[in-house]
Amino acid sequence: SSDVCSSDLEAVVEEQMQNVGYDTKWRSYIIGLVNSVLSHFLVEDVTLSKIKNSDRLVEMEFNFPINNLDANKLFDTIGLANNSNTSIIKGFMKGFVDLIFRKDGRYYILDYKSNHLGDSYSSYTREELTHEMRNSNYILQYHIYLIAFLRFIKIRKPDFDYEREFGGVIYLFLRGVNADEAESGVYFHRPDLEVIHRFDELMGSSN
């Protein structure tokens, strides 16, 4: 974030490399990648380097019950076909959101992806990313993340206005980040509020 200087960043990278057992020969490459990600334009003029620590929530955990959820209707609501063998879902919806951040009064959900789609930036075009998002059920995933976020924020900010205060969902495919091209490797979407309402109702709206 903007609260971390370059020397701090290098120290953090080195510590994490040691923790996961990465060879030190990758040090310069990883530091360069992290710097590229931090300065990369995600949408309009938004970059992670401009986000203060006080405006970000890392790894938000969520856990809420679901009962007799019709998976076919859930997929249909977001314009997808149910490609699983599951039709009815019961139990608890659990997970973590990589990052929620606030910029200029608007909230964004961000998820990092390290998927290898090819060896060149041309493999990470909007068309290719959309294909991967659909095939990997990431579109379903971020709608679930969004429901979890809305339930979280409305407890803390009852007057939260989706249309005015929610910026959108960002999936950042790290291998597709091209420092010379803004928003490369970025999949962005801001779901319609009507779709979110239907999705929330199917999952058992908390309202």
PDB file of C-alpha atoms in Angstrom:
ATOM      1  CA  SER A   1       0.000   0.000   0.000  1.00  0.00           C
ATOM      2  CA  SER A   2       0.987   3.658   0.035  1.00  0.00           C
ATOM      3  CA  ASP A   3       2.059   3.181   3.659  1.00  0.00           C
ATOM      4  CA  VAL A   4       4.891   0.803   2.670  1.00  0.00           C
ATOM      5  CA  CYS A   5       8.216   2.155   1.420  1.00  0.00           C
ATOM      6  CA  SER A   6      10.433   0.266  -1.045  1.00  0.00           C
ATOM      7  CA  SER A   7      12.830  -1.009   1.633  1.00  0.00           C
ATOM      8  CA  ASP A   8       9.901  -2.326   3.687  1.00  0.00           C
ATOM      9  CA  LEU A   9       8.502  -4.019   0.593  1.00  0.00           C
ATOM     10  CA  GLU A  10      11.777  -5.771  -0.135  1.00  0.00           C
ATOM     11  CA  ALA A  11      11.975  -6.975   3.468  1.00  0.00           C
ATOM     12  CA  VAL A  12       8.413  -8.312   3.333  1.00  0.00           C
ATOM     13  CA  VAL A  13       9.068 -10.085   0.021  1.00  0.00           C
ATOM     14  CA  GLU A  14      12.260 -11.678   1.346  1.00  0.00           C
ATOM     15  CA  GLU A  15      10.496 -12.847   4.506  1.00  0.00           C
ATOM     16  CA  GLN A  16       7.638 -14.382   2.528  1.00  0.00           C
ATOM     17  CA  MET A  17      10.056 -16.065   0.122  1.00  0.00           C
ATOM     18  CA  GLN A  18      11.799 -17.683   3.046  1.00  0.00           C
ATOM     19  CA  ASN A  19       8.495 -18.795   4.533  1.00  0.00           C
ATOM     20  CA  VAL A  20       7.441 -20.612   1.342  1.00  0.00           C
ATOM     21  CA  GLY A  21      10.930 -21.828   0.441  1.00  0.00           C
ATOM     22  CA  TYR A  22      11.443 -19.810  -2.780  1.00  0.00           C
ATOM     23  CA  ASP A  23      14.984 -19.724  -4.180  1.00  0.00           C
ATOM     24  CA  THR A  24      16.600 -16.293  -3.688  1.00  0.00           C
ATOM     25  CA  LYS A  25      17.311 -16.124  -7.429  1.00  0.00           C
ATOM     26  CA  TRP A  26      13.649 -15.125  -7.850  1.00  0.00           C
ATOM     27  CA  ARG A  27      13.999 -12.142  -5.499  1.00  0.00           C
ATOM     28  CA  SER A  28      14.387  -9.415  -8.142  1.00  0.00           C
ATOM     29  CA  TYR A  29      11.630 -10.866 -10.325  1.00  0.00           C
ATOM     30  CA  ILE A  30       9.129 -11.098  -7.454  1.00  0.00           C
ATOM     31  CA  ILE A  31       9.914  -7.593  -6.173  1.00  0.00           C
ATOM     32  CA  GLY A  32       9.470  -6.273  -9.707  1.00  0.00           C
ATOM     33  CA  LEU A  33       6.144  -8.098 -10.035  1.00  0.00           C
ATOM     34  CA  VAL A  34       4.883  -6.755  -6.717  1.00  0.00           C
ATOM     35  CA  ASN A  35       5.869  -3.211  -7.663  1.00  0.00           C
ATOM     36  CA  SER A  36       4.129  -3.605 -11.028  1.00  0.00           C
ATOM     37  CA  VAL A  37       0.963  -4.832  -9.333  1.00  0.00           C
ATOM     38  CA  LEU A  38       0.975  -1.997  -6.802  1.00  0.00           C
ATOM     39  CA  SER A  39       1.329   0.676  -9.491  1.00  0.00           C
ATOM     40  CA  HIS A  40      -0.969  -0.968 -12.054  1.00  0.00           C
ATOM     41  CA  PHE A  41      -4.112   0.919 -13.061  1.00  0.00           C
ATOM     42  CA  LEU A  42      -6.989  -1.380 -12.130  1.00  0.00           C
ATOM     43  CA  VAL A  43      -9.898   0.784 -13.219  1.00  0.00           C
ATOM     44  CA  GLU A  44      -9.724   4.443 -14.229  1.00  0.00           C
ATOM     45  CA  ASP A  45      -7.051   6.003 -11.969  1.00  0.00           C
ATOM     46  CA  VAL A  46      -7.227   3.418  -9.158  1.00  0.00           C
ATOM     47  CA  THR A  47      -3.975   1.733  -8.129  1.00  0.00           C
ATOM     48  CA  LEU A  48      -3.220  -0.288  -5.018  1.00  0.00           C
ATOM     49  CA  SER A  49      -0.285   2.007  -4.232  1.00  0.00           C
ATOM     50  CA  LYS A  50      -2.784   4.819  -3.556  1.00  0.00           C
ATOM     51  CA  ILE A  51      -4.798   2.856  -1.001  1.00  0.00           C
ATOM     52  CA  LYS A  52      -4.045   3.640   2.635  1.00  0.00           C
ATOM     53  CA  ASN A  53      -3.942   0.869   5.213  1.00  0.00           C
ATOM     54  CA  SER A  54      -6.964   2.435   6.900  1.00  0.00           C
ATOM     55  CA  ASP A  55      -8.947   2.008   3.664  1.00  0.00           C
ATOM     56  CA  ARG A  56      -8.380  -1.698   3.117  1.00  0.00           C
ATOM     57  CA  LEU A  57      -9.596  -4.919   4.663  1.00  0.00           C
ATOM     58  CA  VAL A  58      -7.453  -7.985   3.941  1.00  0.00           C
ATOM     59  CA  GLU A  59      -8.769 -11.564   3.911  1.00  0.00           C
ATOM     60  CA  MET A  60     -12.255 -10.772   5.167  1.00  0.00           C
ATOM     61  CA  GLU A  61     -13.747 -14.030   6.418  1.00  0.00           C
ATOM     62  CA  PHE A  62     -17.435 -14.771   5.923  1.00  0.00           C
ATOM     63  CA  ASN A  63     -19.693 -17.530   7.143  1.00  0.00           C
ATOM     64  CA  PHE A  64     -23.461 -17.643   6.750  1.00  0.00           C
ATOM     65  CA  PRO A  65     -26.062 -20.436   6.604  1.00  0.00           C
ATOM     66  CA  ILE A  66     -27.869 -21.546   3.464  1.00  0.00           C
ATOM     67  CA  ASN A  67     -30.811 -23.913   3.362  1.00  0.00           C
ATOM     68  CA  ASN A  68     -32.314 -25.711   0.348  1.00  0.00           C
ATOM     69  CA  LEU A  69     -30.589 -23.371  -2.086  1.00  0.00           C
ATOM     70  CA  ASP A  70     -31.590 -24.102  -5.687  1.00  0.00           C
ATOM     71  CA  ALA A  71     -28.247 -24.079  -7.513  1.00  0.00           C
ATOM     72  CA  ASN A  72     -29.868 -24.020 -10.958  1.00  0.00           C
ATOM     73  CA  LYS A  73     -31.779 -20.831 -10.135  1.00  0.00           C
ATOM     74  CA  LEU A  74     -28.643 -19.306  -8.630  1.00  0.00           C
ATOM     75  CA  PHE A  75     -26.612 -19.866 -11.798  1.00  0.00           C
ATOM     76  CA  ASP A  76     -29.517 -18.723 -13.973  1.00  0.00           C
ATOM     77  CA  THR A  77     -29.744 -15.436 -12.065  1.00  0.00           C
ATOM     78  CA  ILE A  78     -26.219 -14.505 -13.170  1.00  0.00           C
ATOM     79  CA  GLY A  79     -26.670 -15.793 -16.722  1.00  0.00           C
ATOM     80  CA  LEU A  80     -24.718 -19.028 -16.381  1.00  0.00           C
ATOM     81  CA  ALA A  81     -25.520 -22.720 -16.735  1.00  0.00           C
ATOM     82  CA  ASN A  82     -25.004 -25.001 -13.746  1.00  0.00           C
ATOM     83  CA  ASN A  83     -22.055 -27.145 -14.828  1.00  0.00           C
ATOM     84  CA  SER A  84     -21.893 -29.060 -11.555  1.00  0.00           C
ATOM     85  CA  ASN A  85     -23.807 -32.109 -10.396  1.00  0.00           C
ATOM     86  CA  THR A  86     -25.284 -30.141  -7.518  1.00  0.00           C
ATOM     87  CA  SER A  87     -28.905 -29.003  -7.588  1.00  0.00           C
ATOM     88  CA  ILE A  88     -29.761 -28.323  -3.932  1.00  0.00           C
ATOM     89  CA  ILE A  89     -27.267 -26.881  -1.462  1.00  0.00           C
ATOM     90  CA  LYS A  90     -27.523 -26.927   2.329  1.00  0.00           C
ATOM     91  CA  GLY A  91     -25.096 -25.972   5.067  1.00  0.00           C
ATOM     92  CA  PHE A  92     -22.825 -22.952   5.455  1.00  0.00           C
ATOM     93  CA  MET A  93     -21.240 -20.661   2.903  1.00  0.00           C
ATOM     94  CA  LYS A  94     -17.683 -20.033   4.096  1.00  0.00           C
ATOM     95  CA  GLY A  95     -14.721 -18.265   2.589  1.00  0.00           C
ATOM     96  CA  PHE A  96     -12.307 -15.333   2.500  1.00  0.00           C
ATOM     97  CA  VAL A  97     -12.233 -12.250   0.297  1.00  0.00           C
ATOM     98  CA  ASP A  98      -8.656 -11.359  -0.697  1.00  0.00           C
ATOM     99  CA  LEU A  99      -9.096  -7.605  -0.421  1.00  0.00           C
ATOM    100  CA  ILE A 100     -11.788  -5.008   0.090  1.00  0.00           C
ATOM    101  CA  PHE A 101     -10.652  -1.428  -0.319  1.00  0.00           C
ATOM    102  CA  ARG A 102     -12.127   2.058  -0.404  1.00  0.00           C
ATOM    103  CA  LYS A 103     -11.124   4.764  -2.863  1.00  0.00           C
ATOM    104  CA  ASP A 104     -12.769   8.177  -3.197  1.00  0.00           C
ATOM    105  CA  GLY A 105     -15.746   7.047  -1.141  1.00  0.00           C
ATOM    106  CA  ARG A 106     -16.379   3.874  -3.166  1.00  0.00           C
ATOM    107  CA  TYR A 107     -15.756   0.290  -2.104  1.00  0.00           C
ATOM    108  CA  TYR A 108     -14.162  -2.358  -4.312  1.00  0.00           C
ATOM    109  CA  ILE A 109     -13.715  -6.119  -4.015  1.00  0.00           C
ATOM    110  CA  LEU A 110     -10.434  -7.473  -5.376  1.00  0.00           C
ATOM    111  CA  ASP A 111      -9.336 -11.065  -5.878  1.00  0.00           C
ATOM    112  CA  TYR A 112      -5.844 -12.086  -6.999  1.00  0.00           C
ATOM    113  CA  LYS A 113      -5.440 -14.917  -9.496  1.00  0.00           C
ATOM    114  CA  SER A 114      -2.183 -16.586 -10.524  1.00  0.00           C
ATOM    115  CA  ASN A 115      -3.745 -18.742 -13.274  1.00  0.00           C
ATOM    116  CA  HIS A 116      -1.451 -19.512 -16.195  1.00  0.00           C
ATOM    117  CA  LEU A 117      -3.423 -18.789 -19.364  1.00  0.00           C
ATOM    118  CA  GLY A 118      -0.443 -18.522 -21.706  1.00  0.00           C
ATOM    119  CA  ASP A 119       3.113 -17.243 -22.056  1.00  0.00           C
ATOM    120  CA  SER A 120       2.300 -13.833 -23.537  1.00  0.00           C
ATOM    121  CA  TYR A 121       0.150 -10.875 -22.576  1.00  0.00           C
ATOM    122  CA  SER A 122      -2.133 -11.677 -25.509  1.00  0.00           C
ATOM    123  CA  SER A 123      -3.371 -14.650 -23.469  1.00  0.00           C
ATOM    124  CA  TYR A 124      -4.804 -12.246 -20.886  1.00  0.00           C
ATOM    125  CA  THR A 125      -7.096 -10.107 -23.004  1.00  0.00           C
ATOM    126  CA  ARG A 126     -10.594  -9.240 -21.807  1.00  0.00           C
ATOM    127  CA  GLU A 127     -11.978 -12.034 -23.989  1.00  0.00           C
ATOM    128  CA  GLU A 128      -9.585 -14.634 -22.556  1.00  0.00           C
ATOM    129  CA  LEU A 129     -10.181 -13.467 -18.993  1.00  0.00           C
ATOM    130  CA  THR A 130     -13.954 -13.626 -19.462  1.00  0.00           C
ATOM    131  CA  HIS A 131     -13.620 -17.184 -20.761  1.00  0.00           C
ATOM    132  CA  GLU A 132     -11.561 -18.152 -17.706  1.00  0.00           C
ATOM    133  CA  MET A 133     -13.967 -16.410 -15.345  1.00  0.00           C
ATOM    134  CA  ARG A 134     -16.884 -18.422 -16.729  1.00  0.00           C
ATOM    135  CA  ASN A 135     -15.091 -21.771 -16.918  1.00  0.00           C
ATOM    136  CA  SER A 136     -13.662 -21.537 -13.409  1.00  0.00           C
ATOM    137  CA  ASN A 137     -16.920 -20.346 -11.830  1.00  0.00           C
ATOM    138  CA  TYR A 138     -15.255 -17.129 -10.702  1.00  0.00           C
ATOM    139  CA  ILE A 139     -18.363 -15.189 -11.735  1.00  0.00           C
ATOM    140  CA  LEU A 140     -20.371 -17.207  -9.228  1.00  0.00           C
ATOM    141  CA  GLN A 141     -17.571 -16.737  -6.711  1.00  0.00           C
ATOM    142  CA  TYR A 142     -17.548 -12.950  -6.850  1.00  0.00           C
ATOM    143  CA  HIS A 143     -21.318 -12.718  -6.553  1.00  0.00           C
ATOM    144  CA  ILE A 144     -21.009 -14.706  -3.325  1.00  0.00           C
ATOM    145  CA  TYR A 145     -18.196 -12.374  -2.208  1.00  0.00           C
ATOM    146  CA  LEU A 146     -20.397  -9.392  -2.975  1.00  0.00           C
ATOM    147  CA  ILE A 147     -23.293 -10.750  -0.910  1.00  0.00           C
ATOM    148  CA  ALA A 148     -20.886 -11.380   1.979  1.00  0.00           C
ATOM    149  CA  PHE A 149     -19.526  -7.830   1.687  1.00  0.00           C
ATOM    150  CA  LEU A 150     -22.980  -6.231   1.555  1.00  0.00           C
ATOM    151  CA  ARG A 151     -24.105  -8.111   4.651  1.00  0.00           C
ATOM    152  CA  PHE A 152     -20.891  -7.013   6.378  1.00  0.00           C
ATOM    153  CA  ILE A 153     -21.052  -3.341   5.401  1.00  0.00           C
ATOM    154  CA  LYS A 154     -24.760  -2.902   6.139  1.00  0.00           C
ATOM    155  CA  ILE A 155     -24.194  -3.938   9.745  1.00  0.00           C
ATOM    156  CA  ARG A 156     -21.527  -1.262  10.126  1.00  0.00           C
ATOM    157  CA  LYS A 157     -23.056   1.289   7.760  1.00  0.00           C
ATOM    158  CA  PRO A 158     -26.860   0.841   7.646  1.00  0.00           C
ATOM    159  CA  ASP A 159     -27.275   3.698   5.155  1.00  0.00           C
ATOM    160  CA  PHE A 160     -24.858   2.148   2.645  1.00  0.00           C
ATOM    161  CA  ASP A 161     -25.960   2.998  -0.903  1.00  0.00           C
ATOM    162  CA  TYR A 162     -24.896   0.390  -3.473  1.00  0.00           C
ATOM    163  CA  GLU A 163     -25.364   2.623  -6.511  1.00  0.00           C
ATOM    164  CA  ARG A 164     -23.372   5.469  -5.036  1.00  0.00           C
ATOM    165  CA  GLU A 165     -20.797   3.677  -2.887  1.00  0.00           C
ATOM    166  CA  PHE A 166     -19.928   0.375  -4.553  1.00  0.00           C
ATOM    167  CA  GLY A 167     -17.259   0.686  -7.233  1.00  0.00           C
ATOM    168  CA  GLY A 168     -17.140  -2.867  -8.557  1.00  0.00           C
ATOM    169  CA  VAL A 169     -15.399  -6.236  -8.503  1.00  0.00           C
ATOM    170  CA  ILE A 170     -11.827  -6.613  -9.742  1.00  0.00           C
ATOM    171  CA  TYR A 171     -10.131  -9.913 -10.572  1.00  0.00           C
ATOM    172  CA  LEU A 172      -6.425  -9.286 -11.063  1.00  0.00           C
ATOM    173  CA  PHE A 173      -4.634 -11.980 -13.067  1.00  0.00           C
ATOM    174  CA  LEU A 174      -1.071 -11.397 -11.940  1.00  0.00           C
ATOM    175  CA  ARG A 175       0.619 -13.054 -14.919  1.00  0.00           C
ATOM    176  CA  GLY A 176      -1.233 -10.689 -17.236  1.00  0.00           C
ATOM    177  CA  VAL A 177      -0.091  -7.444 -15.615  1.00  0.00           C
ATOM    178  CA  ASN A 178       1.717  -5.446 -18.284  1.00  0.00           C
ATOM    179  CA  ALA A 179       3.361  -2.335 -16.867  1.00  0.00           C
ATOM    180  CA  ASP A 180       3.019  -0.629 -20.249  1.00  0.00           C
ATOM    181  CA  GLU A 181      -0.735  -1.165 -20.563  1.00  0.00           C
ATOM    182  CA  ALA A 182      -3.251   0.113 -18.002  1.00  0.00           C
ATOM    183  CA  GLU A 183      -5.851  -2.417 -16.831  1.00  0.00           C
ATOM    184  CA  SER A 184      -4.085  -5.347 -18.543  1.00  0.00           C
ATOM    185  CA  GLY A 185      -4.781  -8.624 -16.749  1.00  0.00           C
ATOM    186  CA  VAL A 186      -7.816  -7.014 -15.125  1.00  0.00           C
ATOM    187  CA  TYR A 187     -11.363  -8.349 -15.199  1.00  0.00           C
ATOM    188  CA  PHE A 188     -13.809  -5.750 -13.894  1.00  0.00           C
ATOM    189  CA  HIS A 189     -17.542  -5.923 -13.361  1.00  0.00           C
ATOM    190  CA  ARG A 190     -20.134  -4.020 -11.390  1.00  0.00           C
ATOM    191  CA  PRO A 191     -23.264  -6.210 -11.112  1.00  0.00           C
ATOM    192  CA  ASP A 192     -26.674  -4.599 -11.442  1.00  0.00           C
ATOM    193  CA  LEU A 193     -28.395  -4.049  -8.122  1.00  0.00           C
ATOM    194  CA  GLU A 194     -31.495  -5.926  -9.318  1.00  0.00           C
ATOM    195  CA  VAL A 195     -29.373  -9.032  -9.990  1.00  0.00           C
ATOM    196  CA  ILE A 196     -27.779  -8.741  -6.557  1.00  0.00           C
ATOM    197  CA  HIS A 197     -31.189  -8.536  -4.896  1.00  0.00           C
ATOM    198  CA  ARG A 198     -32.351 -11.713  -6.660  1.00  0.00           C
ATOM    199  CA  PHE A 199     -29.104 -13.499  -5.858  1.00  0.00           C
ATOM    200  CA  ASP A 200     -29.335 -12.480  -2.198  1.00  0.00           C
ATOM    201  CA  GLU A 201     -32.929 -13.657  -1.930  1.00  0.00           C
ATOM    202  CA  LEU A 202     -32.023 -17.085  -3.316  1.00  0.00           C
ATOM    203  CA  MET A 203     -29.239 -17.391  -0.777  1.00  0.00           C
ATOM    204  CA  GLY A 204     -31.583 -16.465   2.034  1.00  0.00           C
ATOM    205  CA  SER A 205     -31.573 -12.700   2.323  1.00  0.00           C
ATOM    206  CA  SER A 206     -30.554 -11.375   5.732  1.00  0.00           C
ATOM    207  CA  ASN A 207     -32.892  -8.398   5.330  1.00  0.00           C
TER     208      ASN A 207
END
